[in-house]
Every structure is written in structure tokens, then in C-alpha cells.
Amino acid sequence: MLTRAAGLVAAFIAGLALVVAAVLVVRHLTAPSKPELPVIPESRRPALEAAARVCAPLSVPLLAAQIDAESGWRPHADSGHAQGISQFAPVTWKEWGQDGDGDGKADVWEPRDAIPSQARYMCHLYDVVKAVPGSETSVGATRLALAAYNAGPNAVLRARGIPKILETEEYVDKIMKDLLPKYRKSEEKYRTSEAKRTGRASASPSVPSSASPSTDPSAPASGDSPAATRQP
């Protein structure tokens, strides 16, 4: 009798263990996977790292997040109003486009031209928004510069802040709250990997100083749409 009872207990325990294991497997399979960090295309890295040195507020993660929001890294992106990887409007490109690859031509469709032009224009916008309330902090200045890139500097100056334009508000928030933190983590991972590969610490142009507006992860930014360079 004892042997039979022991067998029943063992069978019950084995069955229970199988049920628990099945539950754990199902939970693992149905649990939301951790989103992967975005990766800067290697072909764009040299231009991006050079562009991040154009002025102090810029960093590789900030410019990368902005490009991601503007074009998703597509060199031939065309919204009908803005063009290229950095989404310049023709009128803005005419003023700010520069020859970055040394071929004697400023081509909005060439990332090696567009990315340094984006950086140069952003540096200008940082200067423009200094007159706008909220620019006193690095985070505020970055938000305003991004808003000016999306809606145009005149719109930011008229609004004395981020204009009440849904596209612009979403553009700033997408960059500052979503993309920028992810690109910061991605760059940290990349730099750690590079340091291990080369056997030495990597002094990275993508690691901004504490004074940089792009270094505060709490800063919101706006959304999705690359309209900034569309309005001068």
C-alpha cells in the first residue's frame, strides 16, 4: 500500500513539475522581447563623428537620433517638401548645403554632404534660439533647436517656444524621449566593443560633455516628421 501511495505521490510531483515547466516555457515565449538598440550604419559613421565636432552642443547620438526621425537613414528619402537623409527643403539646402565629400558639389542626396550640412545648420539654430525663453538650459536649447529644424526658426521665434504644431511637438518628443536615449546606449555599447577590440580606451566624439544639451536623458523632443528644414 505504501509503495502504491509513494508511486502516486511521485507521479503527482512529476506531473506538477511538467505543468510548471510548460507554464514557464509559455511565459518565456509570450513575454515581449526586449527591443534592440538602433545601430548607426558603419558607412555613415565617419561623416557623423566629424559632424558631431562642428559645435559643442552636438553629439553623435543626437545627430543619429535626428537622422533616424527625419529619414530612417534613407539617403533618397523624399517627403515632397524635403529631401535626402537629413531632409532639407530646397530653399534651406541652397543656403546651408555644403560639399562634405570634396567632389566640388553640394548634393542633398549625398549623406557625406547632407550630414555635415545638418550639423552646421543645427549649430546655427542653437544660436538662433538663444533669444527664446527656455533656452537657458541645455535640454531646453536642444528642444528648441530641434523644433526650429522641423518647423523653421521663424516659427519658434514667433511662438517664443516650441510652436503648437502637432508634427513638431511629436518630432521633438520622438527624438528626445525615444530615439536619443536609445542611441546613447547604442553608442556606449559600440565604444565598449571598440575598446575591447583595439585593446585601449576609445576617446569618442560621440560622448558629449556634461554641458551638452543632448546629454540629459530627461529632455523631451518631438516626433516623427522631417519637416524642420522645410521652412526657412
PDB file of C-alpha atoms in Angstrom:
ATOM      1  CA  MET A   1       0.000   0.000   0.000  1.00  0.00           C
ATOM      2  CA  LEU A   2       2.824   2.333   0.900  1.00  0.00           C
ATOM      3  CA  THR A   3       4.571   1.550  -2.341  1.00  0.00           C
ATOM      4  CA  ARG A   4       1.450   2.386  -4.332  1.00  0.00           C
ATOM      5  CA  ALA A   5       0.930   5.623  -2.395  1.00  0.00           C
ATOM      6  CA  ALA A   6       4.537   6.622  -2.914  1.00  0.00           C
ATOM      7  CA  GLY A   7       4.137   5.960  -6.596  1.00  0.00           C
ATOM      8  CA  LEU A   8       1.051   8.148  -6.772  1.00  0.00           C
ATOM      9  CA  VAL A   9       2.872  10.949  -4.966  1.00  0.00           C
ATOM     10  CA  ALA A  10       5.839  10.658  -7.292  1.00  0.00           C
ATOM     11  CA  ALA A  11       3.560  10.712 -10.309  1.00  0.00           C
ATOM     12  CA  PHE A  12       1.744  13.763  -8.962  1.00  0.00           C
ATOM     13  CA  ILE A  13       5.011  15.599  -8.336  1.00  0.00           C
ATOM     14  CA  ALA A  14       6.291  14.703 -11.803  1.00  0.00           C
ATOM     15  CA  GLY A  15       3.056  15.903 -13.389  1.00  0.00           C
ATOM     16  CA  LEU A  16       3.156  19.114 -11.397  1.00  0.00           C
ATOM     17  CA  ALA A  17       6.749  19.696 -12.468  1.00  0.00           C
ATOM     18  CA  LEU A  18       5.743  19.259 -16.113  1.00  0.00           C
ATOM     19  CA  VAL A  19       2.891  21.736 -15.718  1.00  0.00           C
ATOM     20  CA  VAL A  20       5.187  24.305 -14.080  1.00  0.00           C
ATOM     21  CA  ALA A  21       7.796  23.814 -16.804  1.00  0.00           C
ATOM     22  CA  ALA A  22       5.148  24.241 -19.501  1.00  0.00           C
ATOM     23  CA  VAL A  23       3.896  27.442 -17.874  1.00  0.00           C
ATOM     24  CA  LEU A  24       7.430  28.844 -17.705  1.00  0.00           C
ATOM     25  CA  VAL A  25       8.073  27.994 -21.361  1.00  0.00           C
ATOM     26  CA  VAL A  26       4.824  29.628 -22.465  1.00  0.00           C
ATOM     27  CA  ARG A  27       5.582  32.702 -20.365  1.00  0.00           C
ATOM     28  CA  HIS A  28       9.043  32.955 -21.884  1.00  0.00           C
ATOM     29  CA  LEU A  29       7.727  32.608 -25.423  1.00  0.00           C
ATOM     30  CA  THR A  30       4.916  35.105 -24.979  1.00  0.00           C
ATOM     31  CA  ALA A  31       6.870  37.688 -22.977  1.00  0.00           C
ATOM     32  CA  PRO A  32       7.580  40.820 -25.005  1.00  0.00           C
ATOM     33  CA  SER A  33      11.128  40.708 -26.291  1.00  0.00           C
ATOM     34  CA  LYS A  34      13.471  43.479 -25.257  1.00  0.00           C
ATOM     35  CA  PRO A  35      13.686  45.930 -28.151  1.00  0.00           C
ATOM     36  CA  GLU A  36      17.037  46.018 -29.883  1.00  0.00           C
ATOM     37  CA  LEU A  37      19.030  49.202 -29.797  1.00  0.00           C
ATOM     38  CA  PRO A  38      19.342  51.135 -33.064  1.00  0.00           C
ATOM     39  CA  VAL A  39      22.687  50.884 -34.807  1.00  0.00           C
ATOM     40  CA  ILE A  40      24.427  53.625 -36.758  1.00  0.00           C
ATOM     41  CA  PRO A  41      25.301  52.337 -40.236  1.00  0.00           C
ATOM     42  CA  GLU A  42      29.069  51.956 -40.465  1.00  0.00           C
ATOM     43  CA  SER A  43      29.100  53.736 -43.814  1.00  0.00           C
ATOM     44  CA  ARG A  44      27.664  56.842 -42.116  1.00  0.00           C
ATOM     45  CA  ARG A  45      29.835  56.820 -39.010  1.00  0.00           C
ATOM     46  CA  PRO A  46      32.831  58.828 -40.339  1.00  0.00           C
ATOM     47  CA  ALA A  47      30.617  61.696 -41.526  1.00  0.00           C
ATOM     48  CA  LEU A  48      28.571  61.558 -38.338  1.00  0.00           C
ATOM     49  CA  GLU A  49      31.551  61.633 -35.996  1.00  0.00           C
ATOM     50  CA  ALA A  50      33.091  64.544 -37.890  1.00  0.00           C
ATOM     51  CA  ALA A  51      29.757  66.398 -37.884  1.00  0.00           C
ATOM     52  CA  ALA A  52      29.408  65.966 -34.113  1.00  0.00           C
ATOM     53  CA  ARG A  53      32.544  68.087 -33.680  1.00  0.00           C
ATOM     54  CA  VAL A  54      31.139  71.109 -35.538  1.00  0.00           C
ATOM     55  CA  CYS A  55      29.908  72.757 -32.325  1.00  0.00           C
ATOM     56  CA  ALA A  56      29.749  71.900 -28.634  1.00  0.00           C
ATOM     57  CA  PRO A  57      26.029  71.086 -28.267  1.00  0.00           C
ATOM     58  CA  LEU A  58      26.155  68.334 -30.891  1.00  0.00           C
ATOM     59  CA  SER A  59      26.917  64.670 -30.321  1.00  0.00           C
ATOM     60  CA  VAL A  60      26.853  61.513 -32.401  1.00  0.00           C
ATOM     61  CA  PRO A  61      23.736  60.180 -30.599  1.00  0.00           C
ATOM     62  CA  LEU A  62      21.854  63.446 -31.088  1.00  0.00           C
ATOM     63  CA  LEU A  63      22.585  63.699 -34.816  1.00  0.00           C
ATOM     64  CA  ALA A  64      21.888  59.988 -35.275  1.00  0.00           C
ATOM     65  CA  ALA A  65      18.548  60.251 -33.486  1.00  0.00           C
ATOM     66  CA  GLN A  66      17.637  63.236 -35.624  1.00  0.00           C
ATOM     67  CA  ILE A  67      18.519  61.429 -38.857  1.00  0.00           C
ATOM     68  CA  ASP A  68      16.519  58.414 -37.721  1.00  0.00           C
ATOM     69  CA  ALA A  69      13.474  60.632 -37.133  1.00  0.00           C
ATOM     70  CA  GLU A  70      13.987  62.512 -40.387  1.00  0.00           C
ATOM     71  CA  SER A  71      14.591  59.745 -42.898  1.00  0.00           C
ATOM     72  CA  GLY A  72      15.209  56.438 -41.142  1.00  0.00           C
ATOM     73  CA  TRP A  73      18.762  56.653 -42.605  1.00  0.00           C
ATOM     74  CA  ARG A  74      17.456  56.552 -46.196  1.00  0.00           C
ATOM     75  CA  PRO A  75      19.664  58.757 -48.413  1.00  0.00           C
ATOM     76  CA  HIS A  76      16.964  59.110 -51.056  1.00  0.00           C
ATOM     77  CA  ALA A  77      14.059  59.892 -48.727  1.00  0.00           C
ATOM     78  CA  ASP A  78      11.740  62.418 -50.332  1.00  0.00           C
ATOM     79  CA  SER A  79       8.713  63.762 -48.482  1.00  0.00           C
ATOM     80  CA  GLY A  80       7.716  66.033 -51.334  1.00  0.00           C
ATOM     81  CA  HIS A  81       8.846  69.001 -49.268  1.00  0.00           C
ATOM     82  CA  ALA A  82      12.255  67.871 -48.073  1.00  0.00           C
ATOM     83  CA  GLN A  83      14.933  65.619 -49.457  1.00  0.00           C
ATOM     84  CA  GLY A  84      17.777  63.322 -48.521  1.00  0.00           C
ATOM     85  CA  ILE A  85      18.985  61.641 -45.371  1.00  0.00           C
ATOM     86  CA  SER A  86      18.746  64.892 -43.375  1.00  0.00           C
ATOM     87  CA  GLN A  87      15.554  66.110 -45.094  1.00  0.00           C
ATOM     88  CA  PHE A  88      16.472  69.553 -46.308  1.00  0.00           C
ATOM     89  CA  ALA A  89      13.953  71.745 -48.097  1.00  0.00           C
ATOM     90  CA  PRO A  90      15.397  73.090 -51.351  1.00  0.00           C
ATOM     91  CA  VAL A  91      15.412  76.676 -50.056  1.00  0.00           C
ATOM     92  CA  THR A  92      17.239  75.666 -46.859  1.00  0.00           C
ATOM     93  CA  TRP A  93      19.687  73.482 -48.730  1.00  0.00           C
ATOM     94  CA  LYS A  94      20.502  76.361 -51.034  1.00  0.00           C
ATOM     95  CA  GLU A  95      21.677  78.355 -48.021  1.00  0.00           C
ATOM     96  CA  TRP A  96      23.138  75.639 -45.799  1.00  0.00           C
ATOM     97  CA  GLY A  97      24.120  72.794 -48.100  1.00  0.00           C
ATOM     98  CA  GLN A  98      27.850  72.220 -48.324  1.00  0.00           C
ATOM     99  CA  ASP A  99      30.282  69.955 -50.126  1.00  0.00           C
ATOM    100  CA  GLY A 100      31.326  67.483 -47.456  1.00  0.00           C
ATOM    101  CA  ASP A 101      32.937  64.811 -49.591  1.00  0.00           C
ATOM    102  CA  GLY A 102      35.211  67.138 -51.549  1.00  0.00           C
ATOM    103  CA  ASP A 103      33.843  66.407 -55.008  1.00  0.00           C
ATOM    104  CA  GLY A 104      33.118  70.082 -55.649  1.00  0.00           C
ATOM    105  CA  LYS A 105      29.347  69.685 -55.450  1.00  0.00           C
ATOM    106  CA  ALA A 106      26.889  70.114 -52.572  1.00  0.00           C
ATOM    107  CA  ASP A 107      24.429  67.281 -53.175  1.00  0.00           C
ATOM    108  CA  VAL A 108      21.413  66.919 -50.869  1.00  0.00           C
ATOM    109  CA  TRP A 109      21.175  63.217 -51.818  1.00  0.00           C
ATOM    110  CA  GLU A 110      24.772  62.532 -50.744  1.00  0.00           C
ATOM    111  CA  PRO A 111      24.953  61.741 -46.992  1.00  0.00           C
ATOM    112  CA  ARG A 112      28.578  62.909 -46.826  1.00  0.00           C
ATOM    113  CA  ASP A 113      27.300  66.333 -47.870  1.00  0.00           C
ATOM    114  CA  ALA A 114      23.973  66.303 -46.045  1.00  0.00           C
ATOM    115  CA  ILE A 115      25.186  65.184 -42.606  1.00  0.00           C
ATOM    116  CA  PRO A 116      27.796  67.950 -42.141  1.00  0.00           C
ATOM    117  CA  SER A 117      25.258  70.423 -43.506  1.00  0.00           C
ATOM    118  CA  GLN A 118      22.746  69.194 -40.943  1.00  0.00           C
ATOM    119  CA  ALA A 119      25.296  69.755 -38.180  1.00  0.00           C
ATOM    120  CA  ARG A 120      26.185  73.213 -39.433  1.00  0.00           C
ATOM    121  CA  TYR A 121      22.523  74.199 -39.631  1.00  0.00           C
ATOM    122  CA  MET A 122      21.810  72.814 -36.141  1.00  0.00           C
ATOM    123  CA  CYS A 123      24.672  74.889 -34.722  1.00  0.00           C
ATOM    124  CA  HIS A 124      23.120  77.954 -36.332  1.00  0.00           C
ATOM    125  CA  LEU A 125      19.726  77.069 -34.830  1.00  0.00           C
ATOM    126  CA  TYR A 126      21.254  76.766 -31.365  1.00  0.00           C
ATOM    127  CA  ASP A 127      22.412  80.370 -31.768  1.00  0.00           C
ATOM    128  CA  VAL A 128      19.004  81.492 -33.049  1.00  0.00           C
ATOM    129  CA  VAL A 129      17.046  80.015 -30.128  1.00  0.00           C
ATOM    130  CA  LYS A 130      19.253  81.690 -27.513  1.00  0.00           C
ATOM    131  CA  ALA A 131      16.740  84.541 -27.605  1.00  0.00           C
ATOM    132  CA  VAL A 132      13.816  82.216 -26.802  1.00  0.00           C
ATOM    133  CA  PRO A 133      12.620  81.524 -23.235  1.00  0.00           C
ATOM    134  CA  GLY A 134      13.609  78.041 -22.129  1.00  0.00           C
ATOM    135  CA  SER A 135      16.933  78.051 -23.935  1.00  0.00           C
ATOM    136  CA  GLU A 136      18.801  78.745 -20.703  1.00  0.00           C
ATOM    137  CA  THR A 137      19.156  75.015 -20.021  1.00  0.00           C
ATOM    138  CA  SER A 138      20.957  72.607 -22.309  1.00  0.00           C
ATOM    139  CA  VAL A 139      17.847  70.449 -22.593  1.00  0.00           C
ATOM    140  CA  GLY A 140      15.640  73.429 -23.412  1.00  0.00           C
ATOM    141  CA  ALA A 141      18.070  74.678 -26.028  1.00  0.00           C
ATOM    142  CA  THR A 142      18.163  71.270 -27.713  1.00  0.00           C
ATOM    143  CA  ARG A 143      14.380  71.022 -27.757  1.00  0.00           C
ATOM    144  CA  LEU A 144      14.097  74.472 -29.295  1.00  0.00           C
ATOM    145  CA  ALA A 145      16.820  73.821 -31.887  1.00  0.00           C
ATOM    146  CA  LEU A 146      15.093  70.606 -32.948  1.00  0.00           C
ATOM    147  CA  ALA A 147      11.755  72.421 -33.142  1.00  0.00           C
ATOM    148  CA  ALA A 148      13.389  75.066 -35.323  1.00  0.00           C
ATOM    149  CA  TYR A 149      14.820  72.349 -37.578  1.00  0.00           C
ATOM    150  CA  ASN A 150      11.346  70.899 -38.009  1.00  0.00           C
ATOM    151  CA  ALA A 151       9.082  73.943 -38.138  1.00  0.00           C
ATOM    152  CA  GLY A 152      11.600  76.599 -39.140  1.00  0.00           C
ATOM    153  CA  PRO A 153      13.387  79.106 -36.891  1.00  0.00           C
ATOM    154  CA  ASN A 154      10.858  81.856 -37.593  1.00  0.00           C
ATOM    155  CA  ALA A 155       8.048  79.676 -36.233  1.00  0.00           C
ATOM    156  CA  VAL A 156       9.975  79.136 -32.988  1.00  0.00           C
ATOM    157  CA  LEU A 157      10.793  82.827 -32.663  1.00  0.00           C
ATOM    158  CA  ARG A 158       7.164  83.825 -33.270  1.00  0.00           C
ATOM    159  CA  ALA A 159       5.874  81.258 -30.743  1.00  0.00           C
ATOM    160  CA  ARG A 160       8.590  82.173 -28.218  1.00  0.00           C
ATOM    161  CA  GLY A 161       8.970  78.446 -27.744  1.00  0.00           C
ATOM    162  CA  ILE A 162       8.017  75.222 -29.465  1.00  0.00           C
ATOM    163  CA  PRO A 163       5.148  76.043 -31.847  1.00  0.00           C
ATOM    164  CA  LYS A 164       1.797  74.407 -31.219  1.00  0.00           C
ATOM    165  CA  ILE A 165       2.214  72.235 -34.295  1.00  0.00           C
ATOM    166  CA  LEU A 166       1.452  68.562 -33.683  1.00  0.00           C
ATOM    167  CA  GLU A 167       4.093  67.361 -36.124  1.00  0.00           C
ATOM    168  CA  THR A 168       6.766  69.494 -34.477  1.00  0.00           C
ATOM    169  CA  GLU A 169       5.787  68.504 -30.941  1.00  0.00           C
ATOM    170  CA  GLU A 170       5.853  64.830 -31.899  1.00  0.00           C
ATOM    171  CA  TYR A 171       9.174  65.256 -33.701  1.00  0.00           C
ATOM    172  CA  VAL A 172      10.847  66.726 -30.617  1.00  0.00           C
ATOM    173  CA  ASP A 173       9.335  64.129 -28.289  1.00  0.00           C
ATOM    174  CA  LYS A 174      10.295  61.220 -30.512  1.00  0.00           C
ATOM    175  CA  ILE A 175      13.919  62.289 -30.648  1.00  0.00           C
ATOM    176  CA  MET A 176      14.368  63.332 -27.034  1.00  0.00           C
ATOM    177  CA  LYS A 177      12.262  60.734 -25.247  1.00  0.00           C
ATOM    178  CA  ASP A 178      12.666  57.723 -27.502  1.00  0.00           C
ATOM    179  CA  LEU A 179      15.480  57.823 -30.037  1.00  0.00           C
ATOM    180  CA  LEU A 180      18.148  59.824 -28.236  1.00  0.00           C
ATOM    181  CA  PRO A 181      18.285  57.597 -25.110  1.00  0.00           C
ATOM    182  CA  LYS A 182      18.480  54.533 -27.351  1.00  0.00           C
ATOM    183  CA  TYR A 183      21.282  55.942 -29.484  1.00  0.00           C
ATOM    184  CA  ARG A 184      23.190  56.914 -26.340  1.00  0.00           C
ATOM    185  CA  LYS A 185      23.045  53.323 -25.126  1.00  0.00           C
ATOM    186  CA  SER A 186      23.918  52.063 -28.597  1.00  0.00           C
ATOM    187  CA  GLU A 187      26.998  54.312 -28.704  1.00  0.00           C
ATOM    188  CA  GLU A 188      28.099  53.214 -25.238  1.00  0.00           C
ATOM    189  CA  LYS A 189      27.855  49.610 -26.399  1.00  0.00           C
ATOM    190  CA  TYR A 190      29.736  50.401 -29.596  1.00  0.00           C
ATOM    191  CA  ARG A 191      32.524  52.246 -27.771  1.00  0.00           C
ATOM    192  CA  THR A 192      32.914  49.444 -25.241  1.00  0.00           C
ATOM    193  CA  SER A 193      33.139  46.940 -28.065  1.00  0.00           C
ATOM    194  CA  GLU A 194      35.688  49.079 -29.914  1.00  0.00           C
ATOM    195  CA  ALA A 195      37.785  49.495 -26.786  1.00  0.00           C
ATOM    196  CA  LYS A 196      37.895  45.723 -26.289  1.00  0.00           C
ATOM    197  CA  ARG A 197      38.699  45.140 -29.945  1.00  0.00           C
ATOM    198  CA  THR A 198      41.553  47.625 -30.044  1.00  0.00           C
ATOM    199  CA  GLY A 199      42.726  46.932 -26.516  1.00  0.00           C
ATOM    200  CA  ARG A 200      42.558  50.539 -25.426  1.00  0.00           C
ATOM    201  CA  ALA A 201      40.030  53.074 -24.235  1.00  0.00           C
ATOM    202  CA  SER A 202      38.375  54.922 -27.069  1.00  0.00           C
ATOM    203  CA  ALA A 203      38.132  58.692 -26.882  1.00  0.00           C
ATOM    204  CA  SER A 204      34.824  59.112 -28.566  1.00  0.00           C
ATOM    205  CA  PRO A 205      33.494  62.209 -30.310  1.00  0.00           C
ATOM    206  CA  SER A 206      30.079  60.761 -29.611  1.00  0.00           C
ATOM    207  CA  VAL A 207      30.415  61.115 -25.864  1.00  0.00           C
ATOM    208  CA  PRO A 208      29.286  64.657 -25.161  1.00  0.00           C
ATOM    209  CA  SER A 209      30.444  66.710 -22.234  1.00  0.00           C
ATOM    210  CA  SER A 210      28.127  67.343 -19.327  1.00  0.00           C
ATOM    211  CA  ALA A 211      27.429  70.768 -20.758  1.00  0.00           C
ATOM    212  CA  SER A 212      25.995  69.366 -23.947  1.00  0.00           C
ATOM    213  CA  PRO A 213      22.244  69.759 -24.374  1.00  0.00           C
ATOM    214  CA  SER A 214      21.993  66.311 -25.756  1.00  0.00           C
ATOM    215  CA  THR A 215      23.297  64.664 -22.605  1.00  0.00           C
ATOM    216  CA  ASP A 216      20.207  64.962 -20.447  1.00  0.00           C
ATOM    217  CA  PRO A 217      18.041  61.861 -20.887  1.00  0.00           C
ATOM    218  CA  SER A 218      15.062  63.631 -19.369  1.00  0.00           C
ATOM    219  CA  ALA A 219      14.750  66.005 -22.290  1.00  0.00           C
ATOM    220  CA  PRO A 220      11.661  65.513 -24.483  1.00  0.00           C
ATOM    221  CA  ALA A 221      11.704  66.222 -28.203  1.00  0.00           C
ATOM    222  CA  SER A 222       9.234  65.945 -30.993  1.00  0.00           C
ATOM    223  CA  GLY A 223       8.206  63.191 -33.177  1.00  0.00           C
ATOM    224  CA  ASP A 224       8.317  61.665 -36.441  1.00  0.00           C
ATOM    225  CA  SER A 225       8.254  64.024 -39.252  1.00  0.00           C
ATOM    226  CA  PRO A 226      11.127  65.563 -41.135  1.00  0.00           C
ATOM    227  CA  ALA A 227       9.729  68.970 -41.851  1.00  0.00           C
ATOM    228  CA  ALA A 228      12.184  71.065 -39.972  1.00  0.00           C
ATOM    229  CA  THR A 229      14.335  72.139 -42.801  1.00  0.00           C
ATOM    230  CA  ARG A 230      11.347  72.785 -44.946  1.00  0.00           C
ATOM    231  CA  GLN A 231      10.636  76.249 -43.719  1.00  0.00           C
ATOM    232  CA  PRO A 232      13.483  78.725 -43.548  1.00  0.00           C
TER     233      PRO A 232
END
